[in-house]
């Protein structure tokens, strides 16, 4: 996957909803002609019976930094932003509809490359031998405050513009499983994974004499925190935020950290890897493996246990 234009196609609806296709060739054929799981450069297989074997093609135009889309099916239409097309340009944010599947053109979250680490011979990456310092969070001794229902109070349901009901937090169990066997549940919508030492409060800005300085900005709220002492992590080492639309967690690397953070992802029969730089984020896919320094964490999604 050496070639990259910096874009990706994310499935917004259809049988493969949530899947991200990496653009690895300047000419892309889109359809279901190749077999499931088969890896063919320049092909995006859409697992949808309402999609033609060759439904459309995308040609990268480097001078205009966009794709030219050509409709190829004689039986099924191709739509871009709700309009049937035969030959058109598509840009970042445009929606391509083929059969029951919609694809969104997006700037790539990160630059992915084929995993070359000799220790990663097959999926998944092999756990590393136990280290003297296991990945064990500091015990949280804070008092748990339980919410109580107010008698007679009602809360209206919140819907999106398309009348899709929004939930509050994940409806499935999302966890990180460490190579040492520890399991870290991602409870709530915001989870912090980092140092046990909070950062110092910022210095108040200078103001004129007699003028009250503005109040400091509120500190971020987290539903769950995993503080790790003696791991050389920053306080906001990794922040996990639940995305109601794709129903998975987005991982952000906020604070400075000397530890390298890598993500390993299996797609099209190959294992891809990328490094997560400070200040960037990525939507995780089930079974992604996250390497933080010497530790390996696997992102799992399971049915909620009662």
CSV table of C-alpha atoms in Angstrom, one decimal:
chain,number,residue,atom,x,y,z
A,1,UNK,CA,0.0,0.0,0.0
A,2,UNK,CA,2.7,2.4,-1.0
A,3,UNK,CA,0.5,4.6,-3.1
A,4,UNK,CA,-1.9,6.9,-1.3
A,5,UNK,CA,-3.9,10.0,-2.2
A,6,UNK,CA,-4.9,10.7,1.5
A,7,UNK,CA,-8.5,9.6,1.1
A,8,UNK,CA,-10.6,6.6,2.2
A,9,UNK,CA,-14.1,5.3,1.6
A,10,UNK,CA,-16.2,4.6,4.7
A,11,UNK,CA,-19.4,2.5,4.5
A,12,UNK,CA,-22.2,4.5,6.1
A,13,UNK,CA,-25.1,2.1,5.4
A,14,UNK,CA,-25.5,-1.4,4.0
A,15,UNK,CA,-24.3,-4.9,5.0
A,16,UNK,CA,-20.7,-3.6,5.8
A,17,UNK,CA,-21.7,-0.5,7.7
A,18,UNK,CA,-18.8,0.9,9.6
A,19,UNK,CA,-16.1,-0.7,7.4
A,20,UNK,CA,-13.4,1.6,6.0
A,21,UNK,CA,-11.7,1.0,2.7
A,22,UNK,CA,-8.2,2.3,2.2
A,23,UNK,CA,-7.6,3.8,-1.2
A,24,UNK,CA,-4.4,2.0,-2.4
A,25,UNK,CA,-4.5,2.6,-6.2
A,26,UNK,CA,-5.2,5.6,-8.5
A,27,UNK,CA,-7.9,3.6,-10.3
A,28,UNK,CA,-10.5,1.8,-8.1
A,29,UNK,CA,-13.1,-0.6,-9.3
A,30,UNK,CA,-16.1,-0.9,-7.0
A,31,UNK,CA,-18.5,-3.9,-7.1
A,32,UNK,CA,-18.8,-7.5,-5.9
A,33,UNK,CA,-16.9,-9.3,-8.7
A,34,UNK,CA,-14.0,-10.6,-6.5
A,35,UNK,CA,-14.5,-13.2,-3.9
A,36,UNK,CA,-15.2,-12.3,-0.2
A,37,UNK,CA,-11.9,-11.9,1.6
A,38,UNK,CA,-9.9,-11.8,-1.6
A,39,UNK,CA,-7.2,-9.0,-1.7
A,40,UNK,CA,-6.9,-7.4,-5.2
A,41,UNK,CA,-5.2,-4.1,-5.5
A,42,UNK,CA,-7.4,-1.5,-7.1
A,43,UNK,CA,-10.6,-3.3,-6.1
A,44,UNK,CA,-13.2,-2.4,-3.4
A,45,UNK,CA,-15.5,-5.4,-2.9
A,46,UNK,CA,-19.0,-4.4,-1.6
A,47,UNK,CA,-20.8,-7.3,0.1
A,48,UNK,CA,-24.3,-6.3,-1.1
A,49,UNK,CA,-26.5,-8.4,-3.5
A,50,UNK,CA,-28.0,-5.2,-4.9
A,51,UNK,CA,-24.6,-4.0,-6.1
A,52,UNK,CA,-23.4,-5.0,-9.6
A,53,UNK,CA,-20.3,-7.0,-10.2
A,54,UNK,CA,-18.7,-3.9,-11.6
A,55,UNK,CA,-20.8,-1.0,-10.4
A,56,UNK,CA,-18.6,2.1,-10.9
A,57,UNK,CA,-15.0,3.1,-11.2
A,58,UNK,CA,-13.0,5.9,-9.4
A,59,UNK,CA,-10.1,7.7,-11.0
A,60,UNK,CA,-7.8,9.9,-8.9
A,61,UNK,CA,-7.2,13.3,-10.4
A,62,UNK,CA,-4.1,14.6,-8.7
A,63,UNK,CA,-4.3,18.1,-10.3
A,64,UNK,CA,-7.8,18.6,-8.8
A,65,UNK,CA,-7.3,16.5,-5.7
A,66,UNK,CA,-10.6,14.6,-6.2
A,67,UNK,CA,-11.9,11.5,-7.9
A,68,UNK,CA,-13.7,11.2,-11.2
A,69,UNK,CA,-16.5,8.6,-11.0
A,70,UNK,CA,-17.7,6.7,-14.0
A,71,UNK,CA,-20.9,4.6,-13.7
A,72,UNK,CA,-20.4,1.1,-15.2
A,73,UNK,CA,-23.5,-0.9,-14.4
A,74,UNK,CA,-26.2,-1.5,-17.0
A,75,UNK,CA,-28.8,-2.7,-14.5
A,76,UNK,CA,-28.3,-0.6,-11.3
A,77,UNK,CA,-27.8,3.2,-10.9
A,78,UNK,CA,-25.1,5.1,-9.1
A,79,UNK,CA,-26.0,8.2,-7.1
A,80,UNK,CA,-23.8,11.0,-5.7
A,81,UNK,CA,-25.4,13.1,-3.1
A,82,UNK,CA,-28.8,11.8,-4.1
A,83,UNK,CA,-28.5,12.4,-7.8
A,84,UNK,CA,-28.1,9.7,-10.5
A,85,UNK,CA,-24.8,10.1,-12.3
A,86,UNK,CA,-22.9,8.7,-15.2
A,87,UNK,CA,-19.7,10.8,-15.1
A,88,UNK,CA,-18.9,13.2,-12.3
A,89,UNK,CA,-16.3,14.4,-9.8
A,90,UNK,CA,-16.5,13.4,-6.2
A,91,UNK,CA,-14.8,15.3,-3.3
A,92,UNK,CA,-14.2,15.0,0.4
A,93,UNK,CA,-17.6,14.5,2.1
A,94,UNK,CA,-19.5,13.4,-0.9
A,95,UNK,CA,-21.9,10.4,-0.6
A,96,UNK,CA,-21.8,7.6,-3.2
A,97,UNK,CA,-24.9,5.4,-3.2
A,98,UNK,CA,-24.8,2.0,-5.0
A,99,UNK,CA,-27.6,-0.5,-4.3
A,100,UNK,CA,-28.3,-0.5,-0.6
A,101,UNK,CA,-24.8,0.7,0.3
A,102,UNK,CA,-23.7,4.2,0.8
A,103,UNK,CA,-20.0,5.2,0.8
A,104,UNK,CA,-18.6,8.5,2.2
A,105,UNK,CA,-15.5,10.0,0.6
A,106,UNK,CA,-13.3,11.1,3.5
A,107,UNK,CA,-9.8,12.3,4.2
A,108,UNK,CA,-7.9,9.3,5.6
A,109,UNK,CA,-7.7,9.1,9.4
A,110,UNK,CA,-4.0,8.1,9.2
A,111,UNK,CA,-1.4,6.8,6.8
A,112,UNK,CA,-1.5,3.0,6.9
A,113,UNK,CA,1.2,0.6,5.6
A,114,UNK,CA,1.6,-3.2,5.6
A,115,UNK,CA,2.9,-4.4,8.9
A,116,UNK,CA,6.6,-5.4,8.6
A,117,UNK,CA,7.4,-6.2,12.2
A,118,UNK,CA,9.0,-9.7,12.1
A,119,UNK,CA,7.2,-10.5,15.4
A,120,UNK,CA,3.8,-10.1,13.7
A,121,UNK,CA,3.7,-13.1,11.4
A,122,UNK,CA,-0.1,-13.7,11.5
A,123,UNK,CA,-3.1,-12.1,13.0
A,124,UNK,CA,-3.3,-11.3,15.8
A,125,UNK,CA,0.0,-9.9,17.0
A,126,UNK,CA,1.6,-12.3,19.4
A,127,UNK,CA,1.5,-11.2,23.1
A,128,UNK,CA,4.9,-10.1,24.4
A,129,UNK,CA,6.4,-11.8,27.4
A,130,UNK,CA,5.4,-10.4,30.8
A,131,UNK,CA,7.3,-7.4,31.8
A,132,UNK,CA,8.5,-6.6,35.4
A,133,UNK,CA,5.8,-3.8,35.5
A,134,UNK,CA,2.4,-5.2,34.5
A,135,UNK,CA,-0.2,-2.8,33.2
A,136,UNK,CA,-2.2,-2.5,36.3
A,137,UNK,CA,-4.2,0.7,37.0
A,138,UNK,CA,-4.1,2.5,40.3
A,139,UNK,CA,-7.0,1.6,42.6
A,140,UNK,CA,-9.7,4.2,42.4
A,141,UNK,CA,-10.9,5.1,45.9
A,142,UNK,CA,-13.3,7.9,44.9
A,143,UNK,CA,-16.8,7.8,46.3
A,144,UNK,CA,-19.3,6.5,43.7
A,145,UNK,CA,-22.3,8.8,43.5
A,146,UNK,CA,-25.5,7.1,42.3
A,147,UNK,CA,-28.1,9.0,40.2
A,148,UNK,CA,-31.6,8.9,41.6
A,149,UNK,CA,-34.8,9.3,39.6
A,150,UNK,CA,-36.8,12.4,40.3
A,151,UNK,CA,-40.5,11.4,40.9
A,152,UNK,CA,-42.7,12.6,38.0
A,153,UNK,CA,-39.8,13.8,35.9
A,154,UNK,CA,-39.8,12.9,32.2
A,155,UNK,CA,-37.1,13.2,29.5
A,156,UNK,CA,-37.9,13.6,25.9
A,157,UNK,CA,-36.1,11.3,23.4
A,158,UNK,CA,-33.4,12.9,21.2
A,159,UNK,CA,-33.5,12.2,17.5
A,160,UNK,CA,-31.2,13.0,14.6
A,161,UNK,CA,-32.5,15.0,11.6
A,162,UNK,CA,-33.2,11.6,9.9
A,163,UNK,CA,-35.3,10.7,12.9
A,164,UNK,CA,-32.8,8.1,14.2
A,165,UNK,CA,-33.0,7.8,18.0
A,166,UNK,CA,-29.8,8.7,19.7
A,167,UNK,CA,-28.7,6.5,22.6
A,168,UNK,CA,-26.7,7.5,25.6
A,169,UNK,CA,-23.4,5.6,25.6
A,170,UNK,CA,-22.7,2.2,24.1
A,171,UNK,CA,-25.4,-0.5,23.9
A,172,UNK,CA,-22.7,-3.2,23.7
A,173,UNK,CA,-19.8,-4.1,26.0
A,174,UNK,CA,-16.6,-2.4,24.7
A,175,UNK,CA,-13.4,-3.5,26.3
A,176,UNK,CA,-9.6,-3.3,25.9
A,177,UNK,CA,-7.9,-6.7,26.6
A,178,UNK,CA,-4.2,-6.4,27.5
A,179,UNK,CA,-1.6,-8.9,26.6
A,180,UNK,CA,-1.1,-9.7,30.2
A,181,UNK,CA,-4.8,-10.9,30.5
A,182,UNK,CA,-6.2,-7.7,32.1
A,183,UNK,CA,-9.6,-6.5,30.8
A,184,UNK,CA,-10.4,-2.8,30.9
A,185,UNK,CA,-14.1,-2.1,30.3
A,186,UNK,CA,-14.8,1.1,28.3
A,187,UNK,CA,-17.8,2.3,30.5
A,188,UNK,CA,-19.7,5.4,29.6
A,189,UNK,CA,-19.0,7.7,26.6
A,190,UNK,CA,-15.6,9.1,27.6
A,191,UNK,CA,-12.7,7.1,29.1
A,192,UNK,CA,-9.2,8.3,30.1
A,193,UNK,CA,-6.2,5.9,30.0
A,194,UNK,CA,-3.1,7.6,31.3
A,195,UNK,CA,-0.9,8.8,34.2
A,196,UNK,CA,-2.1,9.0,37.8
A,197,UNK,CA,-0.5,12.5,38.1
A,198,UNK,CA,-2.8,15.3,36.8
A,199,UNK,CA,-1.2,18.1,34.7
A,200,UNK,CA,-0.5,21.4,36.5
A,201,UNK,CA,-3.1,24.1,36.2
A,202,UNK,CA,-2.3,26.6,33.5
A,203,UNK,CA,-0.9,30.0,34.5
A,204,UNK,CA,-3.7,32.6,34.6
A,205,UNK,CA,-3.3,35.2,31.8
A,206,UNK,CA,-2.0,38.6,32.6
A,207,UNK,CA,-4.8,41.2,33.0
A,208,UNK,CA,-4.9,44.9,33.6
A,209,UNK,CA,-4.9,46.1,37.2
A,210,UNK,CA,-8.4,45.9,38.7
A,211,UNK,CA,-9.7,43.6,36.0
A,212,UNK,CA,-10.7,40.1,37.1
A,213,UNK,CA,-8.9,37.3,35.1
A,214,UNK,CA,-11.3,35.0,33.3
A,215,UNK,CA,-12.1,31.7,35.1
A,216,UNK,CA,-9.9,28.7,34.1
A,217,UNK,CA,-11.5,26.4,31.5
A,218,UNK,CA,-13.3,23.4,33.0
A,219,UNK,CA,-11.4,20.2,33.1
A,220,UNK,CA,-12.6,17.4,30.8
A,221,UNK,CA,-15.1,15.0,32.4
A,222,UNK,CA,-14.5,11.3,32.1
A,223,UNK,CA,-17.0,8.5,32.9
A,224,UNK,CA,-14.2,6.0,33.5
A,225,UNK,CA,-10.6,6.6,34.3
A,226,UNK,CA,-7.7,4.1,34.3
A,227,UNK,CA,-4.7,5.8,36.1
A,228,UNK,CA,-1.4,4.0,35.6
A,229,UNK,CA,1.5,4.9,37.9
A,230,UNK,CA,5.1,4.4,36.8
A,231,UNK,CA,4.4,3.8,33.2
A,232,UNK,CA,5.8,7.1,31.7
A,233,UNK,CA,2.3,7.9,30.4
A,234,UNK,CA,0.9,11.5,30.1
A,235,UNK,CA,-2.3,12.2,32.0
A,236,UNK,CA,-4.3,12.3,28.7
A,237,UNK,CA,-2.2,9.5,27.2
A,238,UNK,CA,-5.2,8.0,25.4
A,239,UNK,CA,-8.8,9.3,25.4
A,240,UNK,CA,-11.6,7.1,24.2
A,241,UNK,CA,-14.9,8.8,23.0
A,242,UNK,CA,-18.0,6.9,22.0
A,243,UNK,CA,-19.4,7.7,18.6
A,244,UNK,CA,-23.2,7.2,18.5
A,245,UNK,CA,-23.3,7.2,14.7
A,246,UNK,CA,-20.8,4.4,14.0
A,247,UNK,CA,-21.4,2.8,17.5
A,248,UNK,CA,-17.7,2.4,18.2
A,249,UNK,CA,-15.1,4.3,20.2
A,250,UNK,CA,-12.8,6.9,18.7
A,251,UNK,CA,-9.3,6.9,20.2
A,252,UNK,CA,-7.4,10.2,20.6
A,253,UNK,CA,-3.9,10.8,21.7
A,254,UNK,CA,-4.0,14.1,23.5
A,255,UNK,CA,-1.0,14.7,25.7
A,256,UNK,CA,2.8,14.4,24.9
A,257,UNK,CA,4.1,10.9,25.4
A,258,UNK,CA,7.5,9.4,24.8
A,259,UNK,CA,5.9,6.0,24.2
A,260,UNK,CA,5.0,5.1,20.6
A,261,UNK,CA,1.4,4.3,20.0
A,262,UNK,CA,0.6,2.0,17.0
A,263,UNK,CA,-2.6,0.5,15.7
A,264,UNK,CA,-2.7,-2.8,13.9
A,265,UNK,CA,-5.8,-3.6,11.7
A,266,UNK,CA,-6.7,-6.6,9.7
A,267,UNK,CA,-8.4,-5.9,6.4
A,268,UNK,CA,-8.6,-7.7,3.0
A,269,UNK,CA,-6.5,-10.5,4.4
A,270,UNK,CA,-3.6,-8.4,5.4
A,271,UNK,CA,-2.4,-6.7,8.6
A,272,UNK,CA,-1.9,-2.9,8.3
A,273,UNK,CA,-0.2,-0.7,10.8
A,274,UNK,CA,-0.1,3.0,11.5
A,275,UNK,CA,1.4,5.2,14.2
A,276,UNK,CA,-0.9,7.6,16.1
A,277,UNK,CA,0.8,11.0,16.5
A,278,UNK,CA,0.0,13.4,19.2
A,279,UNK,CA,-3.2,15.5,18.6
A,280,UNK,CA,-4.8,13.0,16.2
A,281,UNK,CA,-7.6,10.5,16.5
A,282,UNK,CA,-9.0,7.4,14.8
A,283,UNK,CA,-12.3,5.5,14.9
A,284,UNK,CA,-11.5,2.0,16.0
A,285,UNK,CA,-12.7,-1.1,14.4
A,286,UNK,CA,-13.5,-4.3,16.2
A,287,UNK,CA,-10.3,-6.4,16.9
A,288,UNK,CA,-8.0,-3.5,16.3
A,289,UNK,CA,-4.8,-4.0,18.3
A,290,UNK,CA,-3.2,-1.0,20.0
A,291,UNK,CA,0.4,-1.0,21.0
A,292,UNK,CA,1.4,1.4,23.7
A,293,UNK,CA,5.1,1.1,24.4
A,294,UNK,CA,5.6,-2.5,25.4
A,295,UNK,CA,1.9,-3.2,25.9
A,296,UNK,CA,-0.6,-4.6,23.5
A,297,UNK,CA,-4.3,-3.9,23.9
A,298,UNK,CA,-7.1,-5.6,21.8
A,299,UNK,CA,-10.4,-3.7,21.2
A,300,UNK,CA,-13.3,-6.0,21.7
A,301,UNK,CA,-17.1,-5.6,21.2
A,302,UNK,CA,-19.5,-8.1,22.8
A,303,UNK,CA,-23.1,-8.4,23.7
A,304,UNK,CA,-23.9,-6.8,27.1
A,305,UNK,CA,-23.9,-9.3,30.0
A,306,UNK,CA,-26.7,-9.0,32.5
